[in-house]
Coordinates of C-alpha atoms in Angstrom, one line a residue:
M1 CA 129.3 70.8 148.9
G2 CA 128.0 70.7 152.4
F3 CA 129.6 68.8 155.2
F4 CA 128.6 67.6 158.7
N5 CA 130.2 68.1 162.1
I6 CA 131.6 64.7 163.1
F7 CA 131.7 65.9 166.7
S8 CA 128.0 66.8 166.9
K9 CA 126.1 64.8 169.5
R10 CA 123.6 62.3 168.0
A11 CA 120.1 61.9 169.4
P12 CA 119.8 59.0 171.9
R13 CA 118.2 55.8 170.6
M14 CA 114.8 55.1 171.9
E15 CA 112.1 52.4 171.8
V16 CA 108.4 52.9 172.2
L17 CA 106.8 49.8 173.7
S18 CA 103.4 48.3 173.0
P19 CA 100.6 50.8 173.9
V20 CA 97.7 50.6 176.3
Q21 CA 94.6 51.9 174.6
Y22 CA 92.1 53.9 176.7
T23 CA 88.8 55.6 176.2
V24 CA 89.0 58.8 178.2
T25 CA 85.8 60.7 179.3
I26 CA 85.9 64.1 181.1
Q27 CA 82.6 65.7 182.2
Y28 CA 82.6 69.4 183.1
P29 CA 79.9 70.2 182.3
S30 CA 80.1 69.1 178.6
V31 CA 81.3 65.5 178.0
L32 CA 84.6 65.2 176.2
E33 CA 85.6 61.8 175.0
F34 CA 88.7 60.7 173.1
P35 CA 90.9 57.6 172.6
M36 CA 94.4 57.8 174.1
A37 CA 97.2 55.3 173.6
V38 CA 99.9 55.3 176.3
S39 CA 103.3 53.5 175.9
R40 CA 106.4 53.2 178.1
M41 CA 109.6 54.3 176.4
K42 CA 113.2 53.2 176.7
V43 CA 115.7 55.9 176.1
E44 CA 119.4 55.0 175.6
D45 CA 121.7 55.8 178.5
D46 CA 118.8 57.4 180.4
A47 CA 117.3 55.7 183.5
R48 CA 114.5 58.3 183.9
T49 CA 110.9 57.4 183.2
F50 CA 109.4 58.2 179.8
F51 CA 106.0 57.7 178.4
Q52 CA 104.4 58.4 175.0
F53 CA 100.8 59.6 174.7
D54 CA 98.9 59.6 171.4
R55 CA 95.4 61.1 171.4
G56 CA 92.7 60.4 168.9
E57 CA 89.7 62.4 167.7
V58 CA 87.9 64.4 170.4
T59 CA 84.1 64.3 170.6
I60 CA 81.9 66.7 172.6
N61 CA 78.6 65.5 174.0
G62 CA 78.8 62.6 171.5
D63 CA 79.4 64.9 168.5
A64 CA 82.6 65.4 166.5
A65 CA 84.6 68.5 167.6
S66 CA 84.4 69.7 164.0
D67 CA 80.7 70.4 164.7
Y68 CA 81.7 73.2 167.0
L69 CA 83.9 75.8 165.4
A70 CA 85.8 77.0 168.5
A71 CA 86.3 73.4 169.7
D72 CA 87.4 72.3 166.3
L73 CA 90.1 75.0 166.2
A74 CA 91.3 74.1 169.7
A75 CA 91.3 70.4 168.9
Q76 CA 93.2 70.7 165.6
C77 CA 95.8 73.0 167.2
G78 CA 96.2 70.8 170.2
Q79 CA 96.4 67.6 168.1
V80 CA 99.8 68.8 166.9
L81 CA 101.2 67.9 170.3
Y82 CA 100.6 64.2 169.7
P83 CA 102.3 61.8 169.7
L84 CA 103.6 63.4 172.9
Q85 CA 106.7 62.0 174.6
V86 CA 107.5 63.2 178.1
C87 CA 109.8 62.5 181.0
V88 CA 108.0 62.0 184.3
G89 CA 109.6 62.5 187.7
A90 CA 109.3 60.3 190.7
D91 CA 106.6 62.5 192.2
G92 CA 104.5 62.1 189.1
S93 CA 105.2 65.6 187.6
I94 CA 106.0 66.0 183.9
T95 CA 109.5 67.3 183.8
Q96 CA 110.4 67.4 180.1
V97 CA 108.9 67.3 176.6
F98 CA 111.2 64.7 175.0
N99 CA 110.1 65.2 171.4
H100 CA 109.7 69.0 171.2
A101 CA 111.6 69.1 167.9
A102 CA 109.1 66.7 166.3
I103 CA 106.2 68.8 167.7
L104 CA 107.7 71.9 166.2
E105 CA 108.1 70.3 162.9
R106 CA 104.5 69.1 162.8
W107 CA 103.3 72.6 163.7
E108 CA 105.3 74.2 160.9
A109 CA 103.6 71.8 158.5
Q110 CA 100.1 72.2 160.0
A111 CA 100.0 76.0 160.7
P112 CA 99.5 77.1 157.0
R113 CA 96.7 74.6 156.6
L114 CA 95.0 75.9 159.8
L115 CA 95.3 79.5 158.6
E116 CA 93.7 78.6 155.3
Y117 CA 90.9 76.5 156.8
F118 CA 89.9 78.8 159.7
T119 CA 89.0 82.4 158.9
G120 CA 88.5 85.5 161.0
D121 CA 90.6 87.6 163.2
E122 CA 90.0 85.6 166.4
A123 CA 90.9 82.3 164.8
C124 CA 94.1 83.7 163.2
A125 CA 95.1 85.2 166.6
Y126 CA 94.5 81.8 168.3
I127 CA 96.6 80.0 165.7
H128 CA 99.5 82.6 166.0
A129 CA 99.3 82.4 169.8
T130 CA 99.5 78.6 169.6
G131 CA 102.5 78.9 167.4
K132 CA 104.3 81.1 169.8
V133 CA 103.8 78.6 172.6
I134 CA 105.0 75.6 170.5
L135 CA 108.2 77.4 169.7
E136 CA 109.5 77.1 173.2
E137 CA 109.7 73.7 175.0
A138 CA 109.2 75.4 178.4
A139 CA 106.0 76.9 177.2
V140 CA 104.7 73.6 175.8
L141 CA 105.7 72.0 179.2
R142 CA 103.5 74.6 181.0
V143 CA 100.6 73.8 178.7
I144 CA 100.7 70.0 179.0
R145 CA 101.0 70.3 182.8
Q146 CA 97.5 71.9 182.7
D147 CA 96.0 68.8 181.1
L148 CA 93.9 67.0 183.6
F149 CA 94.2 63.5 182.1
L150 CA 98.0 63.7 181.7
S151 CA 98.4 65.1 185.2
C152 CA 96.2 62.4 186.7
W153 CA 97.6 59.5 184.8
C154 CA 101.3 60.4 185.4
N155 CA 100.6 60.9 189.1
L156 CA 98.9 57.5 189.5
A157 CA 101.6 55.8 187.4
M158 CA 104.3 57.0 189.7
G159 CA 102.5 56.2 193.0
G160 CA 99.7 58.7 193.4
S161 CA 101.0 61.1 196.0
R162 CA 99.7 64.3 194.3
S163 CA 96.8 66.2 195.9
A164 CA 96.6 69.4 193.8
Y165 CA 95.3 69.2 190.2
P166 CA 94.9 71.8 187.4
L167 CA 91.1 72.0 187.7
I168 CA 91.1 75.6 186.5
P169 CA 93.8 75.8 183.8
F170 CA 96.6 78.4 184.4
K171 CA 95.2 79.3 187.9
E172 CA 96.6 78.4 191.3
P173 CA 95.2 75.0 192.5
V174 CA 91.9 75.4 194.3
P175 CA 90.9 73.6 197.4
C176 CA 88.9 70.5 196.5
E177 CA 87.6 67.2 197.7
H178 CA 88.7 64.3 195.4
D179 CA 88.1 60.6 195.0
I180 CA 90.5 58.9 192.7
K181 CA 90.6 55.1 192.1
C182 CA 92.6 53.1 189.6
S183 CA 93.4 49.5 188.8
V184 CA 96.8 48.3 187.6
N185 CA 97.6 45.4 185.3
K186 CA 99.5 42.7 187.2
L187 CA 101.7 41.8 184.3
T188 CA 102.5 45.1 182.6
K189 CA 102.2 47.3 185.7
M190 CA 100.4 49.8 183.5
I191 CA 97.1 51.4 184.6
D192 CA 94.0 49.6 183.4
S193 CA 91.4 52.1 184.6
I194 CA 90.9 55.4 186.3
H195 CA 87.7 56.7 188.0
A196 CA 88.2 60.2 189.4
E197 CA 86.0 63.0 190.8
W198 CA 86.9 66.4 192.0
N199 CA 84.5 68.8 193.9
F200 CA 85.5 72.4 194.3
E201 CA 84.1 75.9 194.5
Q202 CA 84.5 78.5 191.7
D203 CA 82.9 81.9 191.6
G204 CA 80.7 81.0 194.6
R205 CA 79.3 77.9 193.0
L206 CA 80.0 74.2 193.6
R207 CA 81.7 72.5 190.7
R208 CA 82.3 68.9 189.8
I209 CA 84.7 67.3 187.3
Q210 CA 84.5 63.6 186.6
L211 CA 87.2 61.7 184.7
T212 CA 87.3 58.1 183.6
A213 CA 89.9 56.2 181.6
V214 CA 89.1 52.6 180.7
C215 CA 91.4 50.2 179.0
N216 CA 89.5 47.8 176.7
P217 CA 89.8 44.9 177.2
I218 CA 90.8 45.0 180.9
K219 CA 93.1 42.3 181.8
D220 CA 93.8 40.8 185.2
T221 CA 94.1 43.7 187.6
V222 CA 94.9 44.6 191.1
V223 CA 93.4 47.6 192.9

């Protein structure tokens, strides 16, 4: 007969509040679009700021990601992260993956299906590499900090003081000119819309990334 440790620490209670639903579009140079639901979270005995992000299906230039083999693989591996619950610092940086255990559990269920669906050495290597990342919370944290939407949204939600963004993933921030505007709901204090543009140089060429996130319907806002 098994028994449990009565002195083990229980997980803190939490509450996920009503979500704000966005349509997110990122253009560089292909156009990625996906729905994203963002909710505030209340965590027992913890005054820090928590949010939950839940991403829907990704499209590329208006087509389902499944129409592109490499993109489909990346999207299905990445979807395991969602719902994603994070702690956000006062400076807008993501400081903790709150539900890492749940992400790891989802990956353990999904990985065999991915290995069965995607064939070839490169696909298998990508899946195994993703698994190694998901094993460690610190590695997952490094990955999600490279997500442009997450970085931008969290920064704006906490006051918008950030100037460096992950325009080239896993590289040092590059000098850029940026124009970022957002509107905030007067009642919920949640972001209603984001319109952002970054211009920078890479490999001797000028590059531009555009990001929009629009809440539908948009309620009374203040800029």
